[in-house]
XYZ file of C-alpha atoms in Angstrom:
193
model
C 23.231 -9.493 34.684
C 20.718 -11.783 33.037
C 19.006 -10.770 29.793
C 16.131 -12.542 28.083
C 14.649 -11.728 24.694
C 10.946 -11.631 23.927
C 10.081 -11.645 20.221
C 6.520 -10.687 19.325
C 5.175 -12.692 16.392
C 1.411 -12.352 16.664
C 0.496 -9.617 14.210
C -1.945 -9.942 11.320
C 0.569 -8.978 8.582
C -2.451 -7.501 6.801
C -0.470 -4.908 4.812
C 1.993 -7.556 3.673
C -0.736 -9.969 2.605
C 1.211 -12.929 3.983
C 2.995 -13.786 7.219
C 5.935 -11.385 7.698
C 7.602 -13.803 10.105
C 8.086 -16.226 7.211
C 9.542 -13.743 4.702
C 12.690 -15.083 3.062
C 15.809 -13.168 4.110
C 18.761 -14.726 2.303
C 17.178 -18.174 2.506
C 16.148 -17.854 6.174
C 12.664 -16.991 7.492
C 12.697 -13.526 9.071
C 11.543 -14.857 12.449
C 14.404 -17.377 12.477
C 16.898 -14.620 11.609
C 15.625 -12.517 14.519
C 15.742 -15.533 16.839
C 19.336 -16.395 15.841
C 20.491 -12.829 16.487
C 18.786 -12.701 19.889
C 20.142 -16.130 20.859
C 23.706 -14.955 20.237
C 23.212 -11.899 22.451
C 20.991 -12.932 25.366
C 20.542 -15.795 27.821
C 17.125 -17.042 26.660
C 14.761 -16.294 23.806
C 10.962 -16.476 23.907
C 8.562 -16.210 20.970
C 5.129 -14.835 21.859
C 2.575 -15.951 19.297
C -0.829 -17.586 18.977
C 0.703 -19.824 16.266
C 3.494 -21.759 17.976
C 2.911 -24.888 15.905
C 3.182 -22.885 12.694
C 6.677 -21.660 13.614
C 8.046 -24.697 15.456
C 9.523 -26.246 12.291
C 11.606 -23.137 11.461
C 13.044 -22.658 14.946
C 15.504 -24.711 17.023
C 14.284 -27.214 19.579
C 15.465 -24.994 22.454
C 13.160 -22.155 21.426
C 10.711 -21.179 24.168
C 7.174 -20.434 23.015
C 4.673 -18.393 24.993
C 1.145 -18.925 23.765
C -0.526 -15.590 23.161
C -3.905 -15.904 24.829
C -5.895 -13.752 22.445
C -4.934 -12.910 18.878
C -4.558 -9.372 17.600
C -4.844 -7.604 20.953
C -1.672 -5.652 20.227
C 1.958 -5.741 21.259
C 1.437 -4.264 24.705
C -0.991 -7.026 25.733
C 1.350 -9.709 24.339
C 4.311 -8.185 26.193
C 2.322 -8.048 29.436
C 1.373 -11.705 29.099
C 5.000 -12.700 28.441
C 6.248 -10.783 31.487
C 4.337 -13.233 33.686
C 6.561 -16.062 32.423
C 9.951 -14.463 31.756
C 12.344 -13.892 34.651
C 15.555 -11.910 34.110
C 17.119 -8.577 35.031
C 16.526 -7.070 31.591
C 14.295 -8.003 28.682
C 15.164 -7.227 25.087
C 11.818 -6.782 23.351
C 11.848 -7.238 19.574
C 9.328 -7.244 16.772
C 9.743 -10.260 14.497
C 10.095 -8.110 11.361
C 13.407 -6.247 11.731
C 15.471 -7.460 8.755
C 18.353 -5.027 9.334
C 18.924 -5.965 12.978
C 22.459 -7.248 13.686
C 24.294 -9.082 16.454
C 26.929 -6.325 16.616
C 24.298 -3.635 17.155
C 22.603 -5.478 20.012
C 25.923 -6.377 21.648
C 26.888 -2.706 21.556
C 23.596 -1.718 23.200
C 24.017 -4.338 25.932
C 27.319 -2.769 27.005
C 25.379 0.315 28.177
C 22.915 -1.562 30.405
C 25.080 -1.540 33.576
C 25.148 2.264 33.460
C 21.356 2.718 33.237
C 19.958 4.326 36.384
C 17.981 2.055 38.695
C 15.044 4.442 38.428
C 14.816 3.974 34.659
C 12.295 1.356 33.593
C 13.446 1.076 29.983
C 16.339 1.816 27.636
C 14.925 2.510 24.179
C 15.767 4.277 20.932
C 13.692 7.273 19.948
C 12.800 8.932 16.672
C 10.494 11.723 15.519
C 7.429 9.493 16.094
C 8.377 8.534 19.645
C 9.944 5.537 21.346
C 11.002 2.502 19.303
C 9.188 0.296 21.785
C 9.682 -3.018 19.915
C 13.449 -2.811 19.654
C 14.904 -2.080 23.066
C 15.303 -3.044 26.698
C 12.914 -3.148 29.650
C 13.580 -3.986 33.276
C 11.580 -7.061 34.195
C 10.166 -5.216 37.202
C 8.112 -3.051 34.815
C 5.360 -5.684 35.026
C 3.365 -4.013 37.806
C 3.480 -0.639 36.085
C 2.282 -2.224 32.858
C -0.549 -4.109 34.577
C -1.698 -0.916 36.309
C -1.638 0.932 32.998
C -3.589 -1.790 31.156
C -6.184 -1.789 33.946
C -7.032 1.787 32.953
C -8.206 0.460 29.572
C -5.302 1.917 27.589
C -3.191 -0.132 25.153
C -0.753 2.380 23.685
C 2.931 1.592 24.176
C 3.839 5.271 23.701
C 1.375 6.526 26.304
C 2.533 3.939 28.822
C 6.199 4.796 28.243
C 5.409 8.491 28.632
C 4.242 7.760 32.201
C 7.572 6.124 33.092
C 11.245 7.059 33.231
C 12.906 5.859 30.023
C 16.528 6.435 29.051
C 17.242 7.013 25.408
C 19.383 4.517 23.547
C 21.332 6.508 20.958
C 21.427 4.672 17.642
C 23.320 5.990 14.626
C 21.978 3.528 12.064
C 18.211 4.155 12.102
C 17.748 1.557 9.348
C 17.894 -1.029 12.153
C 14.270 -0.110 13.003
C 12.913 -0.648 9.519
C 9.822 -2.880 9.655
C 9.103 -4.827 6.508
C 5.355 -4.129 6.343
C 4.325 -4.249 2.682
C 5.245 -6.179 -0.473
C 6.691 -2.901 -1.786
C 8.980 -2.617 1.260
C 10.150 -6.175 0.754
C 10.784 -5.719 -2.955
C 12.531 -2.363 -2.510
C 14.931 -3.483 0.225
C 15.320 -7.235 -0.294
C 18.632 -6.763 -2.112
C 20.021 -5.050 1.025
C 19.108 -7.727 3.595
């Protein structure tokens, strides 16, 4: 079973006021931390961003960049674009701003993948707001479904996932999904990273 990781790093970071991907997490940029975790757990790692040159110096030479064609079109468009270039059985899709993500957590999740039904397109955590769509697994053959959905003019991850069969990934430590979105978030939790 081959697994690739796609990390989305194309957001505006407008609430943070500076690039979240470059936030210092124990001396390491947050994007690099996410990359290192993914690299230890999956076969290949891709960064989808319109700013590859900006991040090249903080990432290893073997990092694969996918140039996001149009900035700020949203995660679903970026994911769709990346699916045209990434070939594997499963794709771990991650946001770049998950400071509490760990290797152990992802390795535990991966152990469940062989038991996911063939008819299920994704294996994702869920909370009261819906699917945690930027921290979970998708079958690579979801590409056609996603293209069909985008052709309807919709761009909501949740609405697309609600049209497909998704198995729930049970996660005890919900802090894993914390997105560092504001300076207040960073200040409040930086001693825990």
